[in-house]
Tab-separated table of C-alpha atoms and ligand atoms in Angstrom:
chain	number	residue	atom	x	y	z
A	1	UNK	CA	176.084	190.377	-5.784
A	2	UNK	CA	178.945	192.065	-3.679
A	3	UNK	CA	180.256	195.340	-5.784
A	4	UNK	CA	183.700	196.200	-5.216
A	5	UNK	CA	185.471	199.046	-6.457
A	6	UNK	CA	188.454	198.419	-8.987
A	7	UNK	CA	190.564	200.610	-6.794
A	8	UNK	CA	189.913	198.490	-3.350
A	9	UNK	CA	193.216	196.366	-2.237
A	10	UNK	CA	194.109	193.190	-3.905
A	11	UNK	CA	192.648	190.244	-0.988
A	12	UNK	CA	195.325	188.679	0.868
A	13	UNK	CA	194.656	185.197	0.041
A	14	UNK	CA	193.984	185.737	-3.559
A	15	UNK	CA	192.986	181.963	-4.021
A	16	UNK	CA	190.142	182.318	-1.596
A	17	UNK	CA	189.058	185.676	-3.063
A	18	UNK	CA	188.695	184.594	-7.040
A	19	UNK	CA	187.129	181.306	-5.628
A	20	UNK	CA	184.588	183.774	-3.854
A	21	UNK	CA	183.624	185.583	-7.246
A	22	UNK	CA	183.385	183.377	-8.987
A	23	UNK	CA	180.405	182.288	-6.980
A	24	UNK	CA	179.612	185.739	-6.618
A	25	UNK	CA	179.313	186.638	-10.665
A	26	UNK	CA	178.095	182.935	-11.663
A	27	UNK	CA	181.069	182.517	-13.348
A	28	UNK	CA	183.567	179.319	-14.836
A	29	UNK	CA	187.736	180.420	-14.901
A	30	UNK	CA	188.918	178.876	-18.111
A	31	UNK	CA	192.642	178.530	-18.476
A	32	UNK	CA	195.272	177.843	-21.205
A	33	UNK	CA	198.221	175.060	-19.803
A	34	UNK	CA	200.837	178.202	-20.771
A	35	UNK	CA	199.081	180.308	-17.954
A	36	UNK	CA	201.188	180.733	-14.582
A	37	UNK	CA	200.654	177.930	-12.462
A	38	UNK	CA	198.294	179.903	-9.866
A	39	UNK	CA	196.260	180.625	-12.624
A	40	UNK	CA	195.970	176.998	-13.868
A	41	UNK	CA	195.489	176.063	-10.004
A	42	UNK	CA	192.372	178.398	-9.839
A	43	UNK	CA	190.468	177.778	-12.999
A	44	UNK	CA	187.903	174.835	-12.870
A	45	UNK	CA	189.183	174.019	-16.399
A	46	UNK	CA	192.711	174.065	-18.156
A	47	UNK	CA	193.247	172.211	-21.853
A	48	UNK	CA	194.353	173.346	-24.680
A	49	UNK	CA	192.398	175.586	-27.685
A	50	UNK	CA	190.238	172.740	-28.865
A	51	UNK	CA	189.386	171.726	-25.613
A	52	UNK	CA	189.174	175.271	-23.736
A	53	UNK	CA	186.524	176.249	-27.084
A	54	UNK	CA	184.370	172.967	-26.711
A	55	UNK	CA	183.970	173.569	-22.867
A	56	UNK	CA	183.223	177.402	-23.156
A	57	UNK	CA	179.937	176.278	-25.069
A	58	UNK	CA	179.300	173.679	-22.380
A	59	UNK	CA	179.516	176.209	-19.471
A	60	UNK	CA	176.144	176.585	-17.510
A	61	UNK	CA	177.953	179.730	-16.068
A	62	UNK	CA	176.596	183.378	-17.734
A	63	UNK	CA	179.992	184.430	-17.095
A	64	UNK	CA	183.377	183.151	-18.592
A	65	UNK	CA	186.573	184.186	-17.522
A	66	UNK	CA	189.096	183.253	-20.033
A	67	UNK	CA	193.013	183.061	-18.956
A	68	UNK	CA	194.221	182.648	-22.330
A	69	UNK	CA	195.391	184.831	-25.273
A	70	UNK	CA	192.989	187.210	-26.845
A	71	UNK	CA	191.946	184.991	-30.269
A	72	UNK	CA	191.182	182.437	-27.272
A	73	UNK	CA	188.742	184.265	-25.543
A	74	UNK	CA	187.325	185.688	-28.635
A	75	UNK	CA	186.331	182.657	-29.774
A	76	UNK	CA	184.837	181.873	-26.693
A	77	UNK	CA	182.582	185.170	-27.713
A	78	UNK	CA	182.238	184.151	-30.841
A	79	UNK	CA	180.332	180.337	-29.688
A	80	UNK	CA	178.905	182.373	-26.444
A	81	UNK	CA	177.595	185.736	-27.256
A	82	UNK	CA	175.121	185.820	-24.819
A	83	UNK	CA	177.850	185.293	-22.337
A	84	UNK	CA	179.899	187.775	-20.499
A	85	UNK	CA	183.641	186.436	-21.335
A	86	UNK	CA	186.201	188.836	-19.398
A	87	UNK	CA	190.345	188.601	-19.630
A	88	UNK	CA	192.807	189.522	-17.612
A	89	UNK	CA	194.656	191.182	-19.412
A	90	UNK	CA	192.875	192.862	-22.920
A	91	UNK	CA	196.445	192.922	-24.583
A	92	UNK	CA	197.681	189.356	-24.396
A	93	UNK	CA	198.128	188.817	-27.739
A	94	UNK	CA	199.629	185.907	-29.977
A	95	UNK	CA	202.059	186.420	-32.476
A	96	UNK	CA	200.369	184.164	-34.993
A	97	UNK	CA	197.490	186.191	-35.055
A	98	UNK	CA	199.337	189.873	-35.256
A	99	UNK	CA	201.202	188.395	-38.110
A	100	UNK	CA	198.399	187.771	-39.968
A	101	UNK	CA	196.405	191.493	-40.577
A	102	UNK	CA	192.642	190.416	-42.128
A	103	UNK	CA	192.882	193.130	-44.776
A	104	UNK	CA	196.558	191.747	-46.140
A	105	UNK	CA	194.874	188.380	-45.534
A	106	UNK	CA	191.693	189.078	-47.483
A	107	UNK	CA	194.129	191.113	-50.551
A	108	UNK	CA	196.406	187.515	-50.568
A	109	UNK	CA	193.374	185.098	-51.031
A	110	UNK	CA	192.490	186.950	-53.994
A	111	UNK	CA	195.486	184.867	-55.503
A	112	UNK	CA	193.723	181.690	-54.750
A	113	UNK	CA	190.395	181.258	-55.966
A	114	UNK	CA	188.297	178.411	-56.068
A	115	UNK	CA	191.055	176.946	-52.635
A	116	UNK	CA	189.547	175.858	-49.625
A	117	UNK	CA	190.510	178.177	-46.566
A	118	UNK	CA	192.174	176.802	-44.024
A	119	UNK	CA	192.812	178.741	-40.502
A	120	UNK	CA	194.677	177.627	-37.844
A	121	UNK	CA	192.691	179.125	-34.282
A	122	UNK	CA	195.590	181.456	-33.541
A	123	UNK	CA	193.592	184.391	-35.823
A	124	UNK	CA	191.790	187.060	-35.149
A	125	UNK	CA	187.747	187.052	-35.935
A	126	UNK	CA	188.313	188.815	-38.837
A	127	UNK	CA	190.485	186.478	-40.223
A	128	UNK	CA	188.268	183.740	-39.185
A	129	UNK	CA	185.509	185.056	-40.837
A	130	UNK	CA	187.471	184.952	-43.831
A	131	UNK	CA	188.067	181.341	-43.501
A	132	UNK	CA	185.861	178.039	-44.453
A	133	UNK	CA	186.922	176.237	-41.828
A	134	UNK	CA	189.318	176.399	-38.441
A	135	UNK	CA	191.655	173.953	-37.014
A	136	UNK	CA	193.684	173.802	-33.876
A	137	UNK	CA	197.314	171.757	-33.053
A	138	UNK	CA	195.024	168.650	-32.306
A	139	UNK	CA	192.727	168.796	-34.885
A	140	UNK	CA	194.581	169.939	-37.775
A	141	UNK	CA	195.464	166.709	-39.510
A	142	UNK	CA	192.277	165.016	-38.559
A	143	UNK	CA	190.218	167.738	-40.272
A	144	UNK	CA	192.544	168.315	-43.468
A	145	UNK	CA	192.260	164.699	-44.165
A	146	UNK	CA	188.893	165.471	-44.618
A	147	UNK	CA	189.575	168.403	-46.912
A	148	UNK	CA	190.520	167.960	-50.953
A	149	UNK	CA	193.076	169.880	-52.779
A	150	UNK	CA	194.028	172.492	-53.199
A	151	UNK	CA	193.722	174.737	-49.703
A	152	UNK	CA	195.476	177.605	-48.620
A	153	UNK	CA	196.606	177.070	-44.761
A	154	UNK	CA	197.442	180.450	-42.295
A	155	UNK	CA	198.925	181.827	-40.370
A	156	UNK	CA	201.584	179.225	-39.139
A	157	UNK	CA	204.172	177.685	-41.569
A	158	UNK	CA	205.633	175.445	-39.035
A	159	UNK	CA	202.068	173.513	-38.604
A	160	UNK	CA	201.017	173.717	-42.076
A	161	UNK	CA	204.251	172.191	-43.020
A	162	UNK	CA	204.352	169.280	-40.015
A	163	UNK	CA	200.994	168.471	-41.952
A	164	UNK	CA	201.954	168.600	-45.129
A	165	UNK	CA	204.732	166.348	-43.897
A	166	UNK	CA	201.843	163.999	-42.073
A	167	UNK	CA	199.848	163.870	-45.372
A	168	UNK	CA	202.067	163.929	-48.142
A	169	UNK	CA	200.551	166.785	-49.414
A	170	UNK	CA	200.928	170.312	-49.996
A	171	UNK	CA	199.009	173.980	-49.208
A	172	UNK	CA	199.415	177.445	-50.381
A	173	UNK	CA	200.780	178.714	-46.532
A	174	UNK	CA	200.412	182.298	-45.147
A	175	UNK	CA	204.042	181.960	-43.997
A	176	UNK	CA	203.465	183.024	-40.110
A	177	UNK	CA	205.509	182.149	-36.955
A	178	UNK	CA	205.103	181.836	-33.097
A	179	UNK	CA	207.691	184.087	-31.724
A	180	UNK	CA	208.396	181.279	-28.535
A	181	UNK	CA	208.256	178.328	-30.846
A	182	UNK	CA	210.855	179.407	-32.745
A	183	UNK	CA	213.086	180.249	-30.720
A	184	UNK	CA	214.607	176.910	-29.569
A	185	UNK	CA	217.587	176.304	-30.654
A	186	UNK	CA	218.599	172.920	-32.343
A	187	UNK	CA	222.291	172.751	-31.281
A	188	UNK	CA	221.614	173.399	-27.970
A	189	UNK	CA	218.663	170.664	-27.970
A	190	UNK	CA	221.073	168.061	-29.714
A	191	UNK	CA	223.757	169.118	-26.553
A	192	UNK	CA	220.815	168.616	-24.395
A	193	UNK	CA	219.809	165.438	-25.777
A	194	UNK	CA	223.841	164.119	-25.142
A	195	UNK	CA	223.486	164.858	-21.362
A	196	UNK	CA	219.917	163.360	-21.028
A	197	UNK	CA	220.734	160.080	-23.554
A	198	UNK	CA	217.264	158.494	-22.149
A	199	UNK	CA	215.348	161.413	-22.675
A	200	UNK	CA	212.601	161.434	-25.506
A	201	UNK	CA	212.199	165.031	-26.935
A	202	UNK	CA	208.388	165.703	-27.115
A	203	UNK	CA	207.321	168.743	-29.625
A	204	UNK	CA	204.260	171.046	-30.380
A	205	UNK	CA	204.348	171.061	-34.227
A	206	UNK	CA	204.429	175.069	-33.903
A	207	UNK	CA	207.779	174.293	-33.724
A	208	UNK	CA	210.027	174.469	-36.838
A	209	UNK	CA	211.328	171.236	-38.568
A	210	UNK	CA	214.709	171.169	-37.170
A	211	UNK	CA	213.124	170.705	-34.045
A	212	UNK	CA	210.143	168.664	-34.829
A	213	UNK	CA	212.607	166.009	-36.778
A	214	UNK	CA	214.189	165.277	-33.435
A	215	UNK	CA	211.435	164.603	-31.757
A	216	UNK	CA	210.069	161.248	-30.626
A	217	UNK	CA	205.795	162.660	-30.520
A	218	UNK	CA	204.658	165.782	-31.699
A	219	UNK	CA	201.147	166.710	-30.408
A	220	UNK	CA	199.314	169.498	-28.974
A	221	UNK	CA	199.854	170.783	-25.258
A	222	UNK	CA	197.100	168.429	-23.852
A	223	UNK	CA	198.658	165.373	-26.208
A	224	UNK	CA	202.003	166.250	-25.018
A	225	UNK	CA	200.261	166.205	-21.486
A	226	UNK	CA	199.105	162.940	-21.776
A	227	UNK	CA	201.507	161.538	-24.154
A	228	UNK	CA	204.150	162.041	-20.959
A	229	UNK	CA	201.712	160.167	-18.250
A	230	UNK	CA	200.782	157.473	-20.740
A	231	UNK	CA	204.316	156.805	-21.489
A	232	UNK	CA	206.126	153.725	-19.969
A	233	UNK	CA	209.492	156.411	-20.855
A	234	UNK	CA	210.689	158.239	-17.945
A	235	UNK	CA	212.577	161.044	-18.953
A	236	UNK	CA	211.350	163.909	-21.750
A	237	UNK	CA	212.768	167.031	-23.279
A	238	UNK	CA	209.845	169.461	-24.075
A	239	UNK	CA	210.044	171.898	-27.223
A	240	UNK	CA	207.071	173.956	-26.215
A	241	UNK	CA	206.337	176.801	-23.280
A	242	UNK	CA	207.395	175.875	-20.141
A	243	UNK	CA	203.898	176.608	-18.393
A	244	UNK	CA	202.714	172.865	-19.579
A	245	UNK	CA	205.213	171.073	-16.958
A	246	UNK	CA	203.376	172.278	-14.305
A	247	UNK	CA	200.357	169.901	-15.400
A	248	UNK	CA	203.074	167.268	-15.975
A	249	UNK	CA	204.294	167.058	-12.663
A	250	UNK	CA	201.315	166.816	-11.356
A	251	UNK	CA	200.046	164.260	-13.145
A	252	UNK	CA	203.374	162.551	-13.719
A	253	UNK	CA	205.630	163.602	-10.369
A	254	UNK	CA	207.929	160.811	-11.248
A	255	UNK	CA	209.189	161.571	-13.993
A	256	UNK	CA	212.264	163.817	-15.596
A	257	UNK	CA	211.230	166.887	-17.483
A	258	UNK	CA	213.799	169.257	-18.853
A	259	UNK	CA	212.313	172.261	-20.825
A	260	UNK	CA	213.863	172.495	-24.528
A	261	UNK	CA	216.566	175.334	-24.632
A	262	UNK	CA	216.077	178.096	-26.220
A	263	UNK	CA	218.328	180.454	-28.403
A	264	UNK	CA	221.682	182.117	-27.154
A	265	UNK	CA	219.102	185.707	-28.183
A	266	UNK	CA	216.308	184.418	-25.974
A	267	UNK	CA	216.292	184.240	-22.308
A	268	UNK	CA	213.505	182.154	-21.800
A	269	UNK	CA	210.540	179.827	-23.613
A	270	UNK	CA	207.326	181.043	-21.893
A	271	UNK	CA	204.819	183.236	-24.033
A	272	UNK	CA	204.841	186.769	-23.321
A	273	UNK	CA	201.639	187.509	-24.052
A	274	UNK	CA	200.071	184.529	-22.002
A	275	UNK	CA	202.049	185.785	-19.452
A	276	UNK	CA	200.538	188.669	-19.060
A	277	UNK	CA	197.826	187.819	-16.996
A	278	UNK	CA	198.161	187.651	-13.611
A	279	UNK	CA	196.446	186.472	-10.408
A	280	UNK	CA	195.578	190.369	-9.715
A	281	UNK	CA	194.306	191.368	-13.022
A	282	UNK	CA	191.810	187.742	-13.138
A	283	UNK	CA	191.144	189.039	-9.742
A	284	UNK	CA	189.970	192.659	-11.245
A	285	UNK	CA	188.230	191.181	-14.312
A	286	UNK	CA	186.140	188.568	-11.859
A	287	UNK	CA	185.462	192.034	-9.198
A	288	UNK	CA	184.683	194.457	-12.153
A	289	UNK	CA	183.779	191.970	-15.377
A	290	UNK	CA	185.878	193.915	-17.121
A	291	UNK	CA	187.910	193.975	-19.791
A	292	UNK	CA	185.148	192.111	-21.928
A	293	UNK	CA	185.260	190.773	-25.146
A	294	UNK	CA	183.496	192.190	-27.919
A	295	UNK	CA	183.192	191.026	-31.259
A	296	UNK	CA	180.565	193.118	-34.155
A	297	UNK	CA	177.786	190.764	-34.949
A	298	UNK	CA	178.358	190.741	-38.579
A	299	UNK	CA	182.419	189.374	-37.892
A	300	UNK	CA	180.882	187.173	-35.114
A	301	UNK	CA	178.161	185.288	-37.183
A	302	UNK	CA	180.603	184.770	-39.812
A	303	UNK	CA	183.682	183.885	-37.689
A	304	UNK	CA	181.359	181.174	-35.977
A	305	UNK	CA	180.812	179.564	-39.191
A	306	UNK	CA	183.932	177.981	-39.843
A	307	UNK	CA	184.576	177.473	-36.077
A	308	UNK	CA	181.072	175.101	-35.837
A	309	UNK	CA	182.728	173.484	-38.467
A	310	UNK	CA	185.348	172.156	-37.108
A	311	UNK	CA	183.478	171.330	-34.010
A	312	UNK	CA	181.438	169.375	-36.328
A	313	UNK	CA	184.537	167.609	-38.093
A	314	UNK	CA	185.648	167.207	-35.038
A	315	UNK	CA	182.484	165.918	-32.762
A	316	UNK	CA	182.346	162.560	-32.864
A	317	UNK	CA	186.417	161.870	-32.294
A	318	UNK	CA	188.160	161.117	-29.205
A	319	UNK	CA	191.175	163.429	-30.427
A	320	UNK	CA	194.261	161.594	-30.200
A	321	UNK	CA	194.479	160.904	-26.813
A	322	UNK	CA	198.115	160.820	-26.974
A	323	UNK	CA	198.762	162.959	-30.308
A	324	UNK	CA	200.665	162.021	-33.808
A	325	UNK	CA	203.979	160.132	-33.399
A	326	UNK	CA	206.546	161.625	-35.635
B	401	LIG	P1	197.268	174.251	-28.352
B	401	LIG	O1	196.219	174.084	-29.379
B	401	LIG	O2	198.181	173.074	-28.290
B	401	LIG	O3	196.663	174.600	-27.055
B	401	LIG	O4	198.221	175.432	-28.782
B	401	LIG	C1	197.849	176.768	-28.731
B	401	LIG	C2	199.009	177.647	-28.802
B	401	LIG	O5	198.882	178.844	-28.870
B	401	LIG	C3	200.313	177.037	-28.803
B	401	LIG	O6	201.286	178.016	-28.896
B	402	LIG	FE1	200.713	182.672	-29.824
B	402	LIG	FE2	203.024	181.391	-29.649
B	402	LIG	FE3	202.013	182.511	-27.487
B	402	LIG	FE4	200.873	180.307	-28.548
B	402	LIG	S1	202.897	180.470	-27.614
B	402	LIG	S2	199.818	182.139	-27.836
B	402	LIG	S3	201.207	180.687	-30.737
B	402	LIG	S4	202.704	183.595	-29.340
């Protein structure tokens, strides 16, 4: 195995140089669809968090390098601890999961005994290990249908709700927020939707209901995905980060995507904290495995319980190929 130093140049032809070591340290690049395209270009695998967390546990590799946000990659650690999973970038956080301390978290379930505990993915091990089971954007409904009354649902009040909605029902909800889902802004949409009168406004249900009620299909980033090539419609306004069209145009180059605006305060819809990793820094992580994830063994083995349980819940379904129509 080639050892470079962390303080040789960057390669040229970066492309060519991650493909290399990846070889090199036996390793599979897993990435999240809100990673920069060159990232999602490079990685032998890109889905969303149900999808990126069943194929870390299929990898053959001994090494995973995971383009994602941190509770991603944790959880990769968490199903994989005998593998070495590197990021990027240590500090690419989620808003979701900062919003939602474990020790506040563990203090506020004290109100509900005797509830089921419901945790959406975007939380950190701790809170996991707090939880009795985990769900993600895809497999939320399809695994609280399965649950009975009552449960307590965190950290994201926009899903929990788009659920409740779905069901009929309703949760005791940790009352957390993604900081680029909310930010769209419904008058601007509605202007949006005026100029683009064809246009079917696709959602991730992290968005909040004024969003999600004009939307046509709400769904997860790889429903959205293939909601928009399964489609006979050919022109979509998307309410979720902008690093999913580039997977749409490839896979659907003929159609019209316009990205969902966002507020008048908010320059942009892309995830800060997925954007922190860069082509350089997977570069460094693949040359130096490093940063690593580490998770304490007593967290890990109780984090994975409620994550195997939603596998389980989850195993034998093909999950909504093309998401939950609104
Ligand atoms: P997905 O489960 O759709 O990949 O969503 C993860 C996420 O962080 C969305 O903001
Ligand atoms: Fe977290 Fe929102 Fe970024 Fe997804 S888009 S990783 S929920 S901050």
């Amino acid at each position: 195995m080639t050892s470079l130093s962390s303080s040789a140049p960057i390669p040229v032809d970066l492309e060519g140089a991650i493909q290399r070591l990846k070889k090199e340290r036996n390793a599979v690049v897993l990435a999240h669809y809100y990673q920069e395209s060159e990232i999602q270009d490079v990685a032998d695998f890109v889905g969303d968090s149900l999808e990126l967390a069943r194929r870390g546990t299929a990898a053959k590799e001994t090494v995973i390098a995971f383009c994602g946000v941190h509770f991603m990659a944790e959880t990769a650690k968490i199903l994989n601890p005998e593998k070495t999973v590197v990021v990027p970038d240590l500090e690419a956080g989620c808003s979701l999961a900062d919003g939602c301390p474990a020790p506040l978290f563990a203090e506020w379930l004290e109100r509900y005994p005797g509830h089921t505990v419901v945790s959406y993915v975007n939380c950190s091990a701790a809170v996991k290990a707090l939880s009795d089971v985990i769900v993600t954007s895809s497999s939320a409904e399809v695994i609280l249908k399965q649950i009975p009354d009552p449960v307590v649902f965190a950290p994201d009040r926009n899903l929990a709700a788009w659920v409740e909605k779905r069901l009929g029902r309703k949760f005791v909800v940790w009352p957390g927020t993604c900081v680029v889902h909310e930010t769209f802004s419904e008058r601007k949409l509605v202007e949006l939707m005026a100029l683009h009168p064809d246009a079917e406004v696709i959602a991730h249900p992290e968005c909040e209901e004024r969003i999600l009620k004009l939307a046509g299909y709400v769904g997860s980033t790889s429903a959205l995905l293939k909601y928009v090539t399964a489609s006979a419609g050919r022109s979509f306004i998307v309410a979720t980060e902008e690093g999913i069209l580039h997977q749409m145009r490839r896979a659907a180059p003929d159609k019209e995507l316009v990205a969902a605006p966002p507020d008048e305060s908010c320059s942009c819809n892309t995830c800060p904290h997925m954007k922190r990793n860069t082509m350089e820094k997977l570069y460094r992580a693949l040359e130096g495995l490093s940063p690593a994830i580490e998770v304490p063994e007593k967290i890990r083995l109780r984090a994975k319980k409620p994550i195997d349980r939603m596998l389980e819940m989850t195993a034998g379904l093909a999950l909504e190929p093309t998401g939950n129509r609104s």
